[in-house]
Each structure stands twice: as structure tokens, then as C-alpha cells.
PDB file of C-alpha atoms in Angstrom:
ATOM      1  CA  UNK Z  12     -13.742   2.055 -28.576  1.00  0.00           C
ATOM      2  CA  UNK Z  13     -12.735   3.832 -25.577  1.00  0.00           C
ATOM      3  CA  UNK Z  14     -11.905   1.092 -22.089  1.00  0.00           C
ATOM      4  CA  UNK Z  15     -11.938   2.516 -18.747  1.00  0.00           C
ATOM      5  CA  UNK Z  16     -10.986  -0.066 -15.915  1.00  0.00           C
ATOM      6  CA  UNK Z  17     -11.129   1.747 -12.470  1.00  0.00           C
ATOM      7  CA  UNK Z  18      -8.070   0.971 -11.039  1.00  0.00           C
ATOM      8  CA  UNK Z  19      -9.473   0.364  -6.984  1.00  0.00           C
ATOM      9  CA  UNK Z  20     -11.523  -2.659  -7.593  1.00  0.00           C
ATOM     10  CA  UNK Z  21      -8.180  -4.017  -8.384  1.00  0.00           C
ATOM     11  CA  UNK Z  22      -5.690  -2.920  -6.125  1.00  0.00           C
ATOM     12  CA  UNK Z  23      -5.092  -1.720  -2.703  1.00  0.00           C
ATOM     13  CA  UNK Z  24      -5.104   1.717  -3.362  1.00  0.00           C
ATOM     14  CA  UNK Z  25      -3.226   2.739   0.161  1.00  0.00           C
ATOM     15  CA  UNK Z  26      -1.301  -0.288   0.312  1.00  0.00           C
ATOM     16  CA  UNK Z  27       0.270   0.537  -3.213  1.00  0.00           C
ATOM     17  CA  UNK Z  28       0.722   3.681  -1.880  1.00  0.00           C
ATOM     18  CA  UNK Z  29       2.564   2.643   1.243  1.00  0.00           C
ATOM     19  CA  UNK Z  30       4.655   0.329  -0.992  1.00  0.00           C
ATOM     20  CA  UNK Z  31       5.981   3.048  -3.804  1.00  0.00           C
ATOM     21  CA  UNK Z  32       6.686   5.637  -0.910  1.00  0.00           C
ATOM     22  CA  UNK Z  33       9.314   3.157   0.308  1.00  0.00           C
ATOM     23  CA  UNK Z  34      10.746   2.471  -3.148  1.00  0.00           C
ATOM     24  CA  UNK Z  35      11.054   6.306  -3.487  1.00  0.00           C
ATOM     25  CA  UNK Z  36      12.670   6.747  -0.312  1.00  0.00           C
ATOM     26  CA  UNK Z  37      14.963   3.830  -1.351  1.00  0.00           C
ATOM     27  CA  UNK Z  38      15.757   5.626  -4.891  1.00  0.00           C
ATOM     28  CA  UNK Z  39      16.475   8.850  -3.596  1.00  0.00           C
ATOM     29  CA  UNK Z  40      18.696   7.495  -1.169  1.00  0.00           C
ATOM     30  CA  UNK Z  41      20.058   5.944  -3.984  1.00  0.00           C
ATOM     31  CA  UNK Z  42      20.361   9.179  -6.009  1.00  0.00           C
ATOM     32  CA  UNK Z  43      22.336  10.688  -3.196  1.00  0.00           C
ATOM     33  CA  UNK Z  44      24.947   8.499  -3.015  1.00  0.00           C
ATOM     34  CA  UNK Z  45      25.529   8.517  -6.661  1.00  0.00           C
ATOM     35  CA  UNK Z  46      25.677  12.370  -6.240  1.00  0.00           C
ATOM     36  CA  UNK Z  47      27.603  12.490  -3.056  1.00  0.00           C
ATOM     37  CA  UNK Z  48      30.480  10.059  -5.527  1.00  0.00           C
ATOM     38  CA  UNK Z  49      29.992  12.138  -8.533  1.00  0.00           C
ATOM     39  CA  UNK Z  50      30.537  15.273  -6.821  1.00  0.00           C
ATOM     40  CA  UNK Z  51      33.867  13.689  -5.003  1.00  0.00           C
ATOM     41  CA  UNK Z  52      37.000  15.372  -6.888  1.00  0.00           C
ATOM     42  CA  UNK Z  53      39.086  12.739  -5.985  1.00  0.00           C
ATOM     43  CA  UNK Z  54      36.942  10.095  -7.054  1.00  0.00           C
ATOM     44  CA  UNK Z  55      36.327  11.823 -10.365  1.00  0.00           C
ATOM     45  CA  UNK Z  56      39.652  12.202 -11.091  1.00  0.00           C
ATOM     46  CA  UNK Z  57      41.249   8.724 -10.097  1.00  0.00           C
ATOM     47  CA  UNK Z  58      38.382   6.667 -11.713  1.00  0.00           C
ATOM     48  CA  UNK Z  59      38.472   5.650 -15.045  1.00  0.00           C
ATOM     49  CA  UNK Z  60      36.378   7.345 -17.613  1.00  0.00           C
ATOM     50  CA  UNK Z  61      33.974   4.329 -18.093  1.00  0.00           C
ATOM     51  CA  UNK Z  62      33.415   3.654 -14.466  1.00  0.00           C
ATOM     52  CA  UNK Z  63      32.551   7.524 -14.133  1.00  0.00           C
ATOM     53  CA  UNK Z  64      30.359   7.417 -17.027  1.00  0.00           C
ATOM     54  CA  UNK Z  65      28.522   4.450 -15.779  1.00  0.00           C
ATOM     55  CA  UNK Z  66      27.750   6.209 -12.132  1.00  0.00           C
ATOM     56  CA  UNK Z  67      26.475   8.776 -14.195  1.00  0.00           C
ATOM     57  CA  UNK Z  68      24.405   6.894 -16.461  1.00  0.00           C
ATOM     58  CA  UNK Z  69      23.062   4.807 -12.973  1.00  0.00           C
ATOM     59  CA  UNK Z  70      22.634   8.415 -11.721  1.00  0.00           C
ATOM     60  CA  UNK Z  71      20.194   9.352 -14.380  1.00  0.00           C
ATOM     61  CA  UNK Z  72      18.426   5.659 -14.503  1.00  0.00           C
ATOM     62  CA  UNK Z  73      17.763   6.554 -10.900  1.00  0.00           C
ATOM     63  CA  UNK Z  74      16.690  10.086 -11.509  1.00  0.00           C
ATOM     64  CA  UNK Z  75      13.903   8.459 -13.889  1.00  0.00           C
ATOM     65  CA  UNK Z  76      13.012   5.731 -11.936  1.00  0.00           C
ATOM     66  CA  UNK Z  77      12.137   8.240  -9.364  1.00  0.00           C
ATOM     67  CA  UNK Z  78       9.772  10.304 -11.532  1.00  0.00           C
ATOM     68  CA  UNK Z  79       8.036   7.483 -12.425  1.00  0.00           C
ATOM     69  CA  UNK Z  80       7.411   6.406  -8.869  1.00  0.00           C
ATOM     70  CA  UNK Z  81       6.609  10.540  -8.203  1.00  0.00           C
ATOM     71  CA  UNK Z  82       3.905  10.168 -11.087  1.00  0.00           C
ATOM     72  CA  UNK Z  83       2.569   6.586 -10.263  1.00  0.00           C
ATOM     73  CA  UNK Z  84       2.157   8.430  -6.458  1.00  0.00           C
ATOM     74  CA  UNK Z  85       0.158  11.313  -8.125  1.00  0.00           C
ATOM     75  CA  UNK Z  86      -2.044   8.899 -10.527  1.00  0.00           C
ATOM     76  CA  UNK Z  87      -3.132   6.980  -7.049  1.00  0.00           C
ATOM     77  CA  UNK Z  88      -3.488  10.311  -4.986  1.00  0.00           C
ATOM     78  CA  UNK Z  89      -6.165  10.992  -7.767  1.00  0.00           C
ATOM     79  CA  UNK Z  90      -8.113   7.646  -7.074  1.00  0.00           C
ATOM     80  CA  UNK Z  91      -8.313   8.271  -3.457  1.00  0.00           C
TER      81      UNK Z  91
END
């Protein structure tokens, strides 16, 4: 059996909209500070291995988050 619940009788299609465009905007800020620190020499090379490893591992949790917000966008541009 095959269910197909259109999404706009329950949401706010432009309102969701609205609201993941300023978490994106908020991740890839996000993303850009973790790059701007990873590509810092002298942070690189003064931090310990663990705390430079975790801003990378943030990095790429970011990095994700970000597609998912870039696909949830293109899943509601389709509804509209």
C-alpha cells in the first residue's frame, strides 16, 4: 500500500521556507568560521590533536546539516 500525504495542507509552505533559509544562513556562517580556524596555521599547529579533530568533525556535521537544509529547500520549492 502506497500513502501519499500532501505536505501543504499541513504546513506553511513559505513560512517553512522563510524559516530553513535562516537556519542555512546560520550554518554556513557556521561553516565559515570552522574553515576560517581550520585553515589558521597557527591554530593548527598549537592546538592539540583532539581539539583539531573535533573542529573538523563539527566542520563536517555542519557541512551535512547544510545539505539537508539545501534538500528540505528543494523538496518545498517543488510544492510551491
Amino acid at each position: 500500500i502506497e500513502l501519499f500525504v500532501d505536505l501543504k495542507e499541513f504546513i506553511d509552505v513559505e513560512a517553512e521556507k522563510a524559516r530553513l533559509g535562516k537556519e542555512k544562513e546560520k550554518t554556513a556562517g557556521m561553516i565559515a568560521g570552522k574553515e576560517k580556524k581550520l585553515a589558521n596555521e597557527s591554530f593548527v599547529s598549537r592546538a592539540p590533536e583532539e581539539v583539531v579533530q573535533r573542529e573538523r568533525e563539527q566542520l563536517l556535521q555542519l557541512q551535512e546539516q547544510l545539505k539537508s537544509i539545501d534538500d528540505a529547500l528543494t523538496e518545498l520549492d517543488s510544492l510551491s
